[in-house]
Each structure stands twice: as structure tokens, then as C-alpha cells.
Amino acid sequence: MKSLAEIYSHLPDAPSEKTLERVDYEARHWSSPIQGPLKPGTEEHKRAVAAMFRDTFNPYKPSVIDWPELDPETLHRITSLPIWDIAVQTEGKARLRMAAYADMITDPDMKDALSRNAWEENRHKEVLSKLVEAYKIPMAPEPPYITPKDTEWAYLVTGFSECVDSFFAFGLFALAERAGLFPQELIETFEPVMQEECRHILLFANWLAWHRATMPVWKRPWFELRVIGVWLFLAYERMGLARSIDENGEEHTQDNNFTVTGAKDMTAMDVKVPDLMQLCLDENDRRFAGYDPRLLRPTTTPAIARAIIKGAKLWDRVRNRVAA
């Protein structure tokens, strides 16, 4: 039996040699050759999900990323963001949780996909660690990464958390690019990572549908209660700031809710919440557009964003009528 570290540090096979242009295109566009609908719970759906994740792999190497030199103002803007400790630690926990869940499932297709997901989470941690090293960002000591006692719960927390954070990160990333507050070279460096997050939540959404469809009926009520519990936990987790102290006695503040509240750090402009929600929706649709439409997409966070937009429009109409 493989150790969890072996699952998240070694790919099942060596990536093929392709040009950068072809790799980038194939990482964003994929359709299954299987004909007909891809209904969750069927063998066709499961094989298509596993094939999607395998075929859209991007073999970039964090060790050879050429981090651009930054001017003092941009460097300060980046190093002062309250996200780096929690970002590195989140990826460190995610790789272990993905590997632990992949290790416990028996279906070979889903085991392969989730093992690759764990490997890519480990690569995300390497990318962030290289960035922190390149720009000398002060970090709190990393806590020990412990194998989760409740593997399914840990996997659900990681999966749903990525669905929330990636949705808002898509919008913030586009906002940063449009505002021009970060150099284009840095934007391009992180672009493959952002698209990889899109693939991760696409995999999670389809795993979730497959898991629901294939589990015994008597287990379904308890599982749905656990899903509700995960959402409540994530809401509680994002209510405040996490703080830690490094070996020099300095306090490090980590914003668990930065992907939702970080627009002010991405641009000097005043961005209204409904406008940010619409940008997130547009970017979310754009990043998913190249994948087979028969595969399911995450729906909860986009639905919340649409509700916020509708609520803001309704409030504006009411306020205008009162003012008139």
C-alpha cells in the first residue's frame, strides 16, 4: 500500500512532451468521445470524469518558474496581503486530505483522478512556497500536517471550500489584471494555477454527484446532513481572522475570507459588491466554457452570487421609489 506522501508526490505516469501552446489549450478544452448523456452514477459518467482530469493535465514545473522582479510598491502590495500563511497551509492540508480520501476509495477511475488531484494540490503548495521564497515574504511556522481522522469529512470540507474560494478568486484575479496593479508576468505565472483550480472544482462537483448516485439509499440522509454541516462550518470559519505567532514573536494575521472581501486589495477603484459578483460569474462561466457541457458544474456559490445581484437591484429600485 502506498503512503499518503507517495500519492501526492508522484504522478501515476510521466506527462507527455507537448508544446506550451498545445498544453495550455488542452488544459482548458475537453470533450468526451462517449456518445449520449453522462448521467451521474453511470460507468460512462465516471470514466469521462477521470479521463477529463487526466487529459487536461498541465505539466508546468514550479522549480523552473522565472519569478519577475517587482518594483518596491508592487512588492509591498503583494507581501502585505494577509493570505500567504493560510494559502500555503491550506494547500498543505488539501494534498493530504485528497490523498487520504483517494487511498480509501476502491473504484480505480475515481482513485486515479483523486490521486492526481492530490498531486496537483502538492504542486500548488510548491508554487506558493517558491513565490514566498522569491519575494522574501515573512511566514509563520507551518503546523504539522496530520492525517485526518474523519477522511470523508475532511475531503468534503476541502472540496466545498475550493468551490467557494475558486469562484471568488476567479473574479479577484480578473480584477487585478484589469486594474494593472500587478505586472503581467506575475499574472501569466499564476494563470495555469487558476485554471487548475477550475479543473479541481469540476472534478469535485462530478465526484459529488457520482458519490450520491452510487451510495446506498439508507446512507444518503446522513451524508446530506454532513454536507449541511460542512457548509455551516465553512460559514463559521470565514467569520473572522486567524492569527499565529512566529519564532520571533511577530503576529501573522490570516484572512480566511479574503477571496470574498479582498477586492480593495486588487484595485484602487471602489468596486461595488454586485459588480464583483457579476465579474465572478462571468469569469466562472469563461473558465468552465471549454469543458464538456455534460459534466456538472458547481452551482451553490454561483446561485448565492446571483441572489446577491438580484437583491441589490431590488434594493436600488425600492430606494429610488422612496427617494422619489
PDB file of C-alpha atoms in Angstrom:
ATOM      1  CA  MET A   1       0.000   0.000   0.000  1.00  0.00           C
ATOM      2  CA  LYS A   2       1.270   3.472  -0.885  1.00  0.00           C
ATOM      3  CA  SER A   3       1.909   6.030   1.817  1.00  0.00           C
ATOM      4  CA  LEU A   4      -0.117   9.226   1.533  1.00  0.00           C
ATOM      5  CA  ALA A   5       3.069  11.156   0.742  1.00  0.00           C
ATOM      6  CA  GLU A   6       3.677   8.856  -2.235  1.00  0.00           C
ATOM      7  CA  ILE A   7       0.177   9.564  -3.548  1.00  0.00           C
ATOM      8  CA  TYR A   8       0.562  13.342  -3.522  1.00  0.00           C
ATOM      9  CA  SER A   9       4.218  13.494  -4.585  1.00  0.00           C
ATOM     10  CA  HIS A  10       4.313  11.054  -7.535  1.00  0.00           C
ATOM     11  CA  LEU A  11       2.152  11.021 -10.641  1.00  0.00           C
ATOM     12  CA  PRO A  12       0.919   7.604 -11.857  1.00  0.00           C
ATOM     13  CA  ASP A  13       2.606   8.214 -15.214  1.00  0.00           C
ATOM     14  CA  ALA A  14       5.024  10.644 -16.807  1.00  0.00           C
ATOM     15  CA  PRO A  15       3.404  13.575 -18.644  1.00  0.00           C
ATOM     16  CA  SER A  16       3.904  13.618 -22.383  1.00  0.00           C
ATOM     17  CA  GLU A  17       6.103  16.220 -24.051  1.00  0.00           C
ATOM     18  CA  LYS A  18       3.974  18.867 -25.728  1.00  0.00           C
ATOM     19  CA  THR A  19       4.416  22.458 -26.784  1.00  0.00           C
ATOM     20  CA  LEU A  20       3.339  25.062 -24.258  1.00  0.00           C
ATOM     21  CA  GLU A  21       0.594  26.310 -26.573  1.00  0.00           C
ATOM     22  CA  ARG A  22      -0.894  22.843 -27.018  1.00  0.00           C
ATOM     23  CA  VAL A  23      -0.678  22.086 -23.303  1.00  0.00           C
ATOM     24  CA  ASP A  24      -2.403  25.328 -22.379  1.00  0.00           C
ATOM     25  CA  TYR A  25      -5.198  24.749 -24.894  1.00  0.00           C
ATOM     26  CA  GLU A  26      -5.788  21.145 -23.838  1.00  0.00           C
ATOM     27  CA  ALA A  27      -5.866  22.137 -20.167  1.00  0.00           C
ATOM     28  CA  ARG A  28      -8.850  24.398 -20.932  1.00  0.00           C
ATOM     29  CA  HIS A  29     -10.757  22.419 -23.583  1.00  0.00           C
ATOM     30  CA  TRP A  30     -12.004  18.860 -23.321  1.00  0.00           C
ATOM     31  CA  SER A  31     -14.935  16.809 -24.575  1.00  0.00           C
ATOM     32  CA  SER A  32     -15.636  13.145 -24.034  1.00  0.00           C
ATOM     33  CA  PRO A  33     -15.841  10.876 -27.093  1.00  0.00           C
ATOM     34  CA  ILE A  34     -18.596   8.951 -25.291  1.00  0.00           C
ATOM     35  CA  GLN A  35     -21.923   9.466 -27.032  1.00  0.00           C
ATOM     36  CA  GLY A  36     -25.151  10.350 -25.268  1.00  0.00           C
ATOM     37  CA  PRO A  37     -25.829  11.806 -21.824  1.00  0.00           C
ATOM     38  CA  LEU A  38     -23.341  11.446 -18.979  1.00  0.00           C
ATOM     39  CA  LYS A  39     -25.650  10.612 -16.105  1.00  0.00           C
ATOM     40  CA  PRO A  40     -24.036  10.610 -12.639  1.00  0.00           C
ATOM     41  CA  GLY A  41     -23.749   7.087 -11.294  1.00  0.00           C
ATOM     42  CA  THR A  42     -23.205   5.502 -14.698  1.00  0.00           C
ATOM     43  CA  GLU A  43     -19.970   3.930 -15.857  1.00  0.00           C
ATOM     44  CA  GLU A  44     -19.869   6.390 -18.773  1.00  0.00           C
ATOM     45  CA  HIS A  45     -20.028   9.433 -16.495  1.00  0.00           C
ATOM     46  CA  LYS A  46     -17.367   8.091 -14.146  1.00  0.00           C
ATOM     47  CA  ARG A  47     -14.948   7.226 -16.961  1.00  0.00           C
ATOM     48  CA  ALA A  48     -15.493  10.617 -18.595  1.00  0.00           C
ATOM     49  CA  VAL A  49     -14.707  12.461 -15.339  1.00  0.00           C
ATOM     50  CA  ALA A  50     -11.496  10.503 -14.821  1.00  0.00           C
ATOM     51  CA  ALA A  51     -10.463  10.994 -18.446  1.00  0.00           C
ATOM     52  CA  MET A  52     -11.128  14.729 -18.256  1.00  0.00           C
ATOM     53  CA  PHE A  53      -8.857  15.159 -15.279  1.00  0.00           C
ATOM     54  CA  ARG A  54      -6.114  13.022 -16.799  1.00  0.00           C
ATOM     55  CA  ASP A  55      -6.237  14.543 -20.300  1.00  0.00           C
ATOM     56  CA  THR A  56      -6.266  18.187 -19.170  1.00  0.00           C
ATOM     57  CA  PHE A  57      -3.126  17.904 -17.030  1.00  0.00           C
ATOM     58  CA  ASN A  58      -0.662  20.794 -17.410  1.00  0.00           C
ATOM     59  CA  PRO A  59       2.970  19.699 -16.758  1.00  0.00           C
ATOM     60  CA  TYR A  60       4.389  23.060 -15.654  1.00  0.00           C
ATOM     61  CA  LYS A  61       7.237  22.848 -13.122  1.00  0.00           C
ATOM     62  CA  PRO A  62       7.347  25.211 -10.107  1.00  0.00           C
ATOM     63  CA  SER A  63      11.121  24.789  -9.847  1.00  0.00           C
ATOM     64  CA  VAL A  64      11.710  26.473 -13.215  1.00  0.00           C
ATOM     65  CA  ILE A  65       9.236  29.366 -12.872  1.00  0.00           C
ATOM     66  CA  ASP A  66      11.033  32.644 -13.550  1.00  0.00           C
ATOM     67  CA  TRP A  67       9.552  34.973 -10.939  1.00  0.00           C
ATOM     68  CA  PRO A  68       9.572  38.559 -12.296  1.00  0.00           C
ATOM     69  CA  GLU A  69      11.420  41.303 -10.476  1.00  0.00           C
ATOM     70  CA  LEU A  70       8.955  43.676  -8.806  1.00  0.00           C
ATOM     71  CA  ASP A  71       9.182  47.386  -8.132  1.00  0.00           C
ATOM     72  CA  PRO A  72       9.078  48.352  -4.419  1.00  0.00           C
ATOM     73  CA  GLU A  73       5.430  49.436  -4.489  1.00  0.00           C
ATOM     74  CA  THR A  74       4.194  46.238  -6.139  1.00  0.00           C
ATOM     75  CA  LEU A  75       6.396  44.116  -3.892  1.00  0.00           C
ATOM     76  CA  HIS A  76       4.916  45.773  -0.811  1.00  0.00           C
ATOM     77  CA  ARG A  77       1.395  45.319  -2.140  1.00  0.00           C
ATOM     78  CA  ILE A  78       1.961  41.602  -2.639  1.00  0.00           C
ATOM     79  CA  THR A  79       3.860  40.871   0.553  1.00  0.00           C
ATOM     80  CA  SER A  80       1.303  42.740   2.677  1.00  0.00           C
ATOM     81  CA  LEU A  81      -1.663  40.642   1.526  1.00  0.00           C
ATOM     82  CA  PRO A  82      -2.977  38.671   4.550  1.00  0.00           C
ATOM     83  CA  ILE A  83      -3.204  35.392   2.659  1.00  0.00           C
ATOM     84  CA  TRP A  84       0.175  33.726   2.315  1.00  0.00           C
ATOM     85  CA  ASP A  85       0.312  31.759   5.567  1.00  0.00           C
ATOM     86  CA  ILE A  86      -3.179  30.385   5.148  1.00  0.00           C
ATOM     87  CA  ALA A  87      -2.689  29.768   1.405  1.00  0.00           C
ATOM     88  CA  VAL A  88       0.412  27.616   1.926  1.00  0.00           C
ATOM     89  CA  GLN A  89      -1.147  25.780   4.860  1.00  0.00           C
ATOM     90  CA  THR A  90      -4.428  25.219   3.013  1.00  0.00           C
ATOM     91  CA  GLU A  91      -2.631  23.534   0.117  1.00  0.00           C
ATOM     92  CA  GLY A  92      -0.563  21.505   2.577  1.00  0.00           C
ATOM     93  CA  LYS A  93      -3.726  20.198   4.215  1.00  0.00           C
ATOM     94  CA  ALA A  94      -5.536  19.749   0.898  1.00  0.00           C
ATOM     95  CA  ARG A  95      -2.875  17.454  -0.595  1.00  0.00           C
ATOM     96  CA  LEU A  96      -3.024  15.226   2.486  1.00  0.00           C
ATOM     97  CA  ARG A  97      -6.813  15.159   2.622  1.00  0.00           C
ATOM     98  CA  MET A  98      -7.106  14.381  -1.097  1.00  0.00           C
ATOM     99  CA  ALA A  99      -4.524  11.610  -0.797  1.00  0.00           C
ATOM    100  CA  ALA A 100      -6.250  10.158   2.269  1.00  0.00           C
ATOM    101  CA  TYR A 101      -9.617  10.024   0.523  1.00  0.00           C
ATOM    102  CA  ALA A 102      -8.102   8.633  -2.679  1.00  0.00           C
ATOM    103  CA  ASP A 103      -6.467   5.911  -0.586  1.00  0.00           C
ATOM    104  CA  MET A 104      -9.773   4.784   0.929  1.00  0.00           C
ATOM    105  CA  ILE A 105     -11.910   4.517  -2.223  1.00  0.00           C
ATOM    106  CA  THR A 106     -11.839   1.344  -4.293  1.00  0.00           C
ATOM    107  CA  ASP A 107     -13.121   2.475  -7.692  1.00  0.00           C
ATOM    108  CA  PRO A 108      -9.991   2.587  -9.918  1.00  0.00           C
ATOM    109  CA  ASP A 109     -11.145   5.521 -12.074  1.00  0.00           C
ATOM    110  CA  MET A 110     -12.046   7.814  -9.185  1.00  0.00           C
ATOM    111  CA  LYS A 111      -8.994   6.702  -7.225  1.00  0.00           C
ATOM    112  CA  ASP A 112      -6.796   7.724 -10.158  1.00  0.00           C
ATOM    113  CA  ALA A 113      -8.490  11.122 -10.535  1.00  0.00           C
ATOM    114  CA  LEU A 114      -8.341  11.973  -6.835  1.00  0.00           C
ATOM    115  CA  SER A 115      -4.721  10.809  -6.585  1.00  0.00           C
ATOM    116  CA  ARG A 116      -3.827  13.180  -9.416  1.00  0.00           C
ATOM    117  CA  ASN A 117      -5.797  15.905  -7.644  1.00  0.00           C
ATOM    118  CA  ALA A 118      -3.696  15.327  -4.514  1.00  0.00           C
ATOM    119  CA  TRP A 119      -0.524  15.584  -6.618  1.00  0.00           C
ATOM    120  CA  GLU A 120      -1.658  18.890  -8.103  1.00  0.00           C
ATOM    121  CA  GLU A 121      -2.510  20.257  -4.644  1.00  0.00           C
ATOM    122  CA  ASN A 122       1.042  19.444  -3.622  1.00  0.00           C
ATOM    123  CA  ARG A 123       2.296  21.310  -6.693  1.00  0.00           C
ATOM    124  CA  HIS A 124       0.188  24.338  -5.712  1.00  0.00           C
ATOM    125  CA  LYS A 125       1.933  24.305  -2.350  1.00  0.00           C
ATOM    126  CA  GLU A 126       5.297  24.206  -4.145  1.00  0.00           C
ATOM    127  CA  VAL A 127       4.319  27.184  -6.334  1.00  0.00           C
ATOM    128  CA  LEU A 128       3.285  29.235  -3.307  1.00  0.00           C
ATOM    129  CA  SER A 129       6.409  28.212  -1.408  1.00  0.00           C
ATOM    130  CA  LYS A 130       8.594  29.289  -4.336  1.00  0.00           C
ATOM    131  CA  LEU A 131       6.785  32.644  -4.504  1.00  0.00           C
ATOM    132  CA  VAL A 132       7.219  33.202  -0.774  1.00  0.00           C
ATOM    133  CA  GLU A 133      10.901  32.385  -1.110  1.00  0.00           C
ATOM    134  CA  ALA A 134      11.413  34.562  -4.195  1.00  0.00           C
ATOM    135  CA  TYR A 135       9.837  37.667  -2.650  1.00  0.00           C
ATOM    136  CA  LYS A 136      11.013  37.036   0.933  1.00  0.00           C
ATOM    137  CA  ILE A 137       7.506  37.096   2.368  1.00  0.00           C
ATOM    138  CA  PRO A 138       7.595  36.626   6.167  1.00  0.00           C
ATOM    139  CA  MET A 139       5.745  33.485   7.174  1.00  0.00           C
ATOM    140  CA  ALA A 140       4.546  31.914  10.388  1.00  0.00           C
ATOM    141  CA  PRO A 141       5.878  28.403  11.065  1.00  0.00           C
ATOM    142  CA  GLU A 142       3.870  25.739   9.279  1.00  0.00           C
ATOM    143  CA  PRO A 143       1.950  23.444  11.618  1.00  0.00           C
ATOM    144  CA  PRO A 144       2.381  19.683  11.285  1.00  0.00           C
ATOM    145  CA  TYR A 145       0.120  18.202   8.627  1.00  0.00           C
ATOM    146  CA  ILE A 146      -1.825  15.400  10.270  1.00  0.00           C
ATOM    147  CA  THR A 147      -3.773  12.657   8.510  1.00  0.00           C
ATOM    148  CA  PRO A 148      -7.480  13.403   9.084  1.00  0.00           C
ATOM    149  CA  LYS A 149      -9.335  11.118  11.467  1.00  0.00           C
ATOM    150  CA  ASP A 150     -12.597  11.573   9.568  1.00  0.00           C
ATOM    151  CA  THR A 151     -11.420  11.255   5.970  1.00  0.00           C
ATOM    152  CA  GLU A 152     -14.759  11.894   4.278  1.00  0.00           C
ATOM    153  CA  TRP A 153     -15.489  14.998   6.359  1.00  0.00           C
ATOM    154  CA  ALA A 154     -12.012  16.418   5.642  1.00  0.00           C
ATOM    155  CA  TYR A 155     -12.426  15.770   1.921  1.00  0.00           C
ATOM    156  CA  LEU A 156     -15.852  17.423   1.838  1.00  0.00           C
ATOM    157  CA  VAL A 157     -14.555  20.485   3.710  1.00  0.00           C
ATOM    158  CA  THR A 158     -11.665  20.814   1.254  1.00  0.00           C
ATOM    159  CA  GLY A 159     -13.837  20.269  -1.815  1.00  0.00           C
ATOM    160  CA  PHE A 160     -16.614  22.709  -0.883  1.00  0.00           C
ATOM    161  CA  SER A 161     -14.070  25.245   0.361  1.00  0.00           C
ATOM    162  CA  GLU A 162     -12.315  25.148  -3.023  1.00  0.00           C
ATOM    163  CA  CYS A 163     -15.651  25.657  -4.776  1.00  0.00           C
ATOM    164  CA  VAL A 164     -16.276  28.835  -2.754  1.00  0.00           C
ATOM    165  CA  ASP A 165     -12.746  30.221  -2.828  1.00  0.00           C
ATOM    166  CA  SER A 166     -12.124  29.482  -6.511  1.00  0.00           C
ATOM    167  CA  PHE A 167     -15.343  31.209  -7.590  1.00  0.00           C
ATOM    168  CA  PHE A 168     -14.329  34.468  -5.922  1.00  0.00           C
ATOM    169  CA  ALA A 169     -10.652  34.045  -6.789  1.00  0.00           C
ATOM    170  CA  PHE A 170     -11.575  33.950 -10.491  1.00  0.00           C
ATOM    171  CA  GLY A 171     -13.141  37.399 -10.142  1.00  0.00           C
ATOM    172  CA  LEU A 172     -10.344  38.856  -7.999  1.00  0.00           C
ATOM    173  CA  PHE A 173      -7.732  37.558 -10.418  1.00  0.00           C
ATOM    174  CA  ALA A 174      -9.513  39.241 -13.345  1.00  0.00           C
ATOM    175  CA  LEU A 175      -9.907  42.416 -11.286  1.00  0.00           C
ATOM    176  CA  ALA A 176      -6.184  42.506 -10.529  1.00  0.00           C
ATOM    177  CA  GLU A 177      -5.354  42.029 -14.203  1.00  0.00           C
ATOM    178  CA  ARG A 178      -7.718  44.794 -15.360  1.00  0.00           C
ATOM    179  CA  ALA A 179      -6.522  47.215 -12.680  1.00  0.00           C
ATOM    180  CA  GLY A 180      -2.896  46.697 -13.709  1.00  0.00           C
ATOM    181  CA  LEU A 181      -1.711  46.722 -10.102  1.00  0.00           C
ATOM    182  CA  PHE A 182       0.350  43.570 -10.641  1.00  0.00           C
ATOM    183  CA  PRO A 183       2.822  43.021 -13.507  1.00  0.00           C
ATOM    184  CA  GLN A 184       1.581  40.967 -16.434  1.00  0.00           C
ATOM    185  CA  GLU A 185       4.432  38.496 -15.965  1.00  0.00           C
ATOM    186  CA  LEU A 186       3.131  37.627 -12.492  1.00  0.00           C
ATOM    187  CA  ILE A 187      -0.436  37.326 -13.774  1.00  0.00           C
ATOM    188  CA  GLU A 188       0.728  34.929 -16.506  1.00  0.00           C
ATOM    189  CA  THR A 189       2.725  32.911 -13.980  1.00  0.00           C
ATOM    190  CA  PHE A 190      -0.368  32.228 -11.880  1.00  0.00           C
ATOM    191  CA  GLU A 191      -2.782  31.721 -14.779  1.00  0.00           C
ATOM    192  CA  PRO A 192      -2.185  27.920 -15.032  1.00  0.00           C
ATOM    193  CA  VAL A 193      -2.787  27.604 -11.283  1.00  0.00           C
ATOM    194  CA  MET A 194      -6.112  29.426 -11.573  1.00  0.00           C
ATOM    195  CA  GLN A 195      -7.263  27.194 -14.417  1.00  0.00           C
ATOM    196  CA  GLU A 196      -6.146  24.176 -12.450  1.00  0.00           C
ATOM    197  CA  GLU A 197      -8.475  25.238  -9.638  1.00  0.00           C
ATOM    198  CA  CYS A 198     -11.297  25.256 -12.181  1.00  0.00           C
ATOM    199  CA  ARG A 199     -10.478  21.633 -13.046  1.00  0.00           C
ATOM    200  CA  HIS A 200     -10.351  20.738  -9.358  1.00  0.00           C
ATOM    201  CA  ILE A 201     -13.843  22.002  -8.593  1.00  0.00           C
ATOM    202  CA  LEU A 202     -15.153  20.467 -11.819  1.00  0.00           C
ATOM    203  CA  LEU A 203     -13.810  17.129 -10.576  1.00  0.00           C
ATOM    204  CA  PHE A 204     -15.290  17.666  -7.116  1.00  0.00           C
ATOM    205  CA  ALA A 205     -18.756  18.568  -8.436  1.00  0.00           C
ATOM    206  CA  ASN A 206     -18.861  15.431 -10.562  1.00  0.00           C
ATOM    207  CA  TRP A 207     -17.387  13.221  -7.836  1.00  0.00           C
ATOM    208  CA  LEU A 208     -20.111  14.522  -5.502  1.00  0.00           C
ATOM    209  CA  ALA A 209     -22.862  13.668  -7.988  1.00  0.00           C
ATOM    210  CA  TRP A 210     -21.314  10.238  -8.652  1.00  0.00           C
ATOM    211  CA  HIS A 211     -20.937   9.555  -4.925  1.00  0.00           C
ATOM    212  CA  ARG A 212     -24.549  10.481  -4.220  1.00  0.00           C
ATOM    213  CA  ALA A 213     -25.816   8.340  -7.085  1.00  0.00           C
ATOM    214  CA  THR A 214     -23.835   5.237  -6.136  1.00  0.00           C
ATOM    215  CA  MET A 215     -24.183   5.224  -2.340  1.00  0.00           C
ATOM    216  CA  PRO A 216     -26.818   3.012  -0.693  1.00  0.00           C
ATOM    217  CA  VAL A 217     -30.123   4.803  -0.183  1.00  0.00           C
ATOM    218  CA  TRP A 218     -30.017   4.322   3.582  1.00  0.00           C
ATOM    219  CA  LYS A 219     -26.720   6.259   3.780  1.00  0.00           C
ATOM    220  CA  ARG A 220     -27.985   9.264   1.847  1.00  0.00           C
ATOM    221  CA  PRO A 221     -29.787  11.136   4.717  1.00  0.00           C
ATOM    222  CA  TRP A 222     -26.692  11.065   6.944  1.00  0.00           C
ATOM    223  CA  PHE A 223     -24.488  12.152   4.061  1.00  0.00           C
ATOM    224  CA  GLU A 224     -26.750  15.124   3.284  1.00  0.00           C
ATOM    225  CA  LEU A 225     -26.683  16.134   6.945  1.00  0.00           C
ATOM    226  CA  ARG A 226     -22.884  16.075   6.748  1.00  0.00           C
ATOM    227  CA  VAL A 227     -22.969  18.309   3.676  1.00  0.00           C
ATOM    228  CA  ILE A 228     -25.133  20.819   5.561  1.00  0.00           C
ATOM    229  CA  GLY A 229     -22.682  20.600   8.460  1.00  0.00           C
ATOM    230  CA  VAL A 230     -19.778  21.359   6.128  1.00  0.00           C
ATOM    231  CA  TRP A 231     -21.486  24.492   4.816  1.00  0.00           C
ATOM    232  CA  LEU A 232     -22.178  25.680   8.369  1.00  0.00           C
ATOM    233  CA  PHE A 233     -18.559  25.006   9.304  1.00  0.00           C
ATOM    234  CA  LEU A 234     -17.276  26.965   6.302  1.00  0.00           C
ATOM    235  CA  ALA A 235     -19.555  29.898   7.148  1.00  0.00           C
ATOM    236  CA  TYR A 236     -18.248  29.912  10.725  1.00  0.00           C
ATOM    237  CA  GLU A 237     -14.626  29.577   9.571  1.00  0.00           C
ATOM    238  CA  ARG A 238     -14.924  32.650   7.362  1.00  0.00           C
ATOM    239  CA  MET A 239     -16.373  34.887  10.047  1.00  0.00           C
ATOM    240  CA  GLY A 240     -13.042  36.143  11.338  1.00  0.00           C
ATOM    241  CA  LEU A 241      -9.284  36.338  11.079  1.00  0.00           C
ATOM    242  CA  ALA A 242      -6.834  33.618  12.064  1.00  0.00           C
ATOM    243  CA  ARG A 243      -3.753  34.728  13.955  1.00  0.00           C
ATOM    244  CA  SER A 244      -0.468  32.984  14.666  1.00  0.00           C
ATOM    245  CA  ILE A 245       2.890  33.916  16.180  1.00  0.00           C
ATOM    246  CA  ASP A 246       6.242  33.153  14.548  1.00  0.00           C
ATOM    247  CA  GLU A 247       9.502  32.253  16.275  1.00  0.00           C
ATOM    248  CA  ASN A 248      10.416  35.957  16.557  1.00  0.00           C
ATOM    249  CA  GLY A 249       7.234  36.782  18.417  1.00  0.00           C
ATOM    250  CA  GLU A 250       5.640  38.571  15.453  1.00  0.00           C
ATOM    251  CA  GLU A 251       1.915  38.147  14.891  1.00  0.00           C
ATOM    252  CA  HIS A 252       0.722  36.952  11.459  1.00  0.00           C
ATOM    253  CA  THR A 253      -2.868  37.718  10.503  1.00  0.00           C
ATOM    254  CA  GLN A 254      -4.544  35.399   8.013  1.00  0.00           C
ATOM    255  CA  ASP A 255      -7.796  36.418   6.362  1.00  0.00           C
ATOM    256  CA  ASN A 256      -9.946  33.287   5.963  1.00  0.00           C
ATOM    257  CA  ASN A 257     -12.434  35.339   3.958  1.00  0.00           C
ATOM    258  CA  PHE A 258     -10.010  37.156   1.655  1.00  0.00           C
ATOM    259  CA  THR A 259     -11.461  35.711  -1.548  1.00  0.00           C
ATOM    260  CA  VAL A 260     -14.790  37.362  -0.677  1.00  0.00           C
ATOM    261  CA  THR A 261     -13.534  40.635   0.825  1.00  0.00           C
ATOM    262  CA  GLY A 262     -10.234  41.204  -0.985  1.00  0.00           C
ATOM    263  CA  ALA A 263     -11.402  43.413  -3.875  1.00  0.00           C
ATOM    264  CA  LYS A 264      -9.990  46.531  -2.174  1.00  0.00           C
ATOM    265  CA  ASP A 265      -6.514  44.951  -2.318  1.00  0.00           C
ATOM    266  CA  MET A 266      -6.806  44.132  -6.021  1.00  0.00           C
ATOM    267  CA  THR A 267      -7.662  47.604  -7.319  1.00  0.00           C
ATOM    268  CA  ALA A 268      -7.610  51.250  -6.291  1.00  0.00           C
ATOM    269  CA  MET A 269     -11.152  51.640  -7.657  1.00  0.00           C
ATOM    270  CA  ASP A 270     -14.270  51.356  -5.499  1.00  0.00           C
ATOM    271  CA  VAL A 271     -15.869  48.092  -6.636  1.00  0.00           C
ATOM    272  CA  LYS A 272     -19.481  47.550  -5.648  1.00  0.00           C
ATOM    273  CA  VAL A 273     -20.436  44.107  -4.374  1.00  0.00           C
ATOM    274  CA  PRO A 274     -22.971  43.357  -7.170  1.00  0.00           C
ATOM    275  CA  ASP A 275     -20.370  44.313  -9.795  1.00  0.00           C
ATOM    276  CA  LEU A 276     -17.818  41.998  -8.192  1.00  0.00           C
ATOM    277  CA  MET A 277     -20.386  39.191  -8.074  1.00  0.00           C
ATOM    278  CA  GLN A 278     -21.135  39.669 -11.768  1.00  0.00           C
ATOM    279  CA  LEU A 279     -17.432  39.619 -12.613  1.00  0.00           C
ATOM    280  CA  CYS A 280     -17.028  36.386 -10.649  1.00  0.00           C
ATOM    281  CA  LEU A 281     -19.963  34.853 -12.516  1.00  0.00           C
ATOM    282  CA  ASP A 282     -18.568  35.920 -15.886  1.00  0.00           C
ATOM    283  CA  GLU A 283     -15.105  34.570 -15.093  1.00  0.00           C
ATOM    284  CA  ASN A 284     -16.568  31.363 -13.701  1.00  0.00           C
ATOM    285  CA  ASP A 285     -18.522  30.794 -16.924  1.00  0.00           C
ATOM    286  CA  ARG A 286     -15.496  31.644 -19.058  1.00  0.00           C
ATOM    287  CA  ARG A 287     -13.194  29.190 -17.313  1.00  0.00           C
ATOM    288  CA  PHE A 288     -15.708  26.339 -17.482  1.00  0.00           C
ATOM    289  CA  ALA A 289     -16.761  27.049 -21.080  1.00  0.00           C
ATOM    290  CA  GLY A 290     -14.165  24.795 -22.692  1.00  0.00           C
ATOM    291  CA  TYR A 291     -15.143  21.605 -20.876  1.00  0.00           C
ATOM    292  CA  ASP A 292     -17.784  19.107 -21.951  1.00  0.00           C
ATOM    293  CA  PRO A 293     -21.153  20.687 -21.046  1.00  0.00           C
ATOM    294  CA  ARG A 294     -22.456  17.267 -19.996  1.00  0.00           C
ATOM    295  CA  LEU A 295     -20.200  17.385 -16.936  1.00  0.00           C
ATOM    296  CA  LEU A 296     -21.743  19.078 -13.905  1.00  0.00           C
ATOM    297  CA  ARG A 297     -20.518  22.433 -12.610  1.00  0.00           C
ATOM    298  CA  PRO A 298     -20.573  23.711  -9.004  1.00  0.00           C
ATOM    299  CA  THR A 299     -23.863  25.549  -8.510  1.00  0.00           C
ATOM    300  CA  THR A 300     -24.243  26.733  -4.895  1.00  0.00           C
ATOM    301  CA  THR A 301     -21.818  29.673  -4.833  1.00  0.00           C
ATOM    302  CA  PRO A 302     -22.891  30.996  -8.277  1.00  0.00           C
ATOM    303  CA  ALA A 303     -26.517  30.783  -7.094  1.00  0.00           C
ATOM    304  CA  ILE A 304     -25.663  32.821  -3.990  1.00  0.00           C
ATOM    305  CA  ALA A 305     -23.900  35.413  -6.171  1.00  0.00           C
ATOM    306  CA  ARG A 306     -26.937  35.713  -8.453  1.00  0.00           C
ATOM    307  CA  ALA A 307     -29.188  36.135  -5.404  1.00  0.00           C
ATOM    308  CA  ILE A 308     -26.945  38.950  -4.130  1.00  0.00           C
ATOM    309  CA  ILE A 309     -27.138  40.698  -7.524  1.00  0.00           C
ATOM    310  CA  LYS A 310     -30.936  40.384  -7.643  1.00  0.00           C
ATOM    311  CA  GLY A 311     -31.224  41.560  -4.043  1.00  0.00           C
ATOM    312  CA  ALA A 312     -29.050  44.618  -4.777  1.00  0.00           C
ATOM    313  CA  LYS A 313     -31.152  45.513  -7.822  1.00  0.00           C
ATOM    314  CA  LEU A 314     -34.364  45.149  -5.807  1.00  0.00           C
ATOM    315  CA  TRP A 315     -32.946  47.343  -3.034  1.00  0.00           C
ATOM    316  CA  ASP A 316     -31.944  50.015  -5.558  1.00  0.00           C
ATOM    317  CA  ARG A 317     -35.476  50.068  -7.002  1.00  0.00           C
ATOM    318  CA  VAL A 318     -37.035  50.357  -3.548  1.00  0.00           C
ATOM    319  CA  ARG A 319     -34.598  53.095  -2.531  1.00  0.00           C
ATOM    320  CA  ASN A 320     -35.265  55.048  -5.735  1.00  0.00           C
ATOM    321  CA  ARG A 321     -39.031  54.858  -5.215  1.00  0.00           C
ATOM    322  CA  VAL A 322     -38.673  56.080  -1.620  1.00  0.00           C
ATOM    323  CA  ALA A 323     -36.434  58.923  -2.766  1.00  0.00           C
ATOM    324  CA  ALA A 324     -38.930  59.877  -5.498  1.00  0.00           C
TER     325      ALA A 324
END
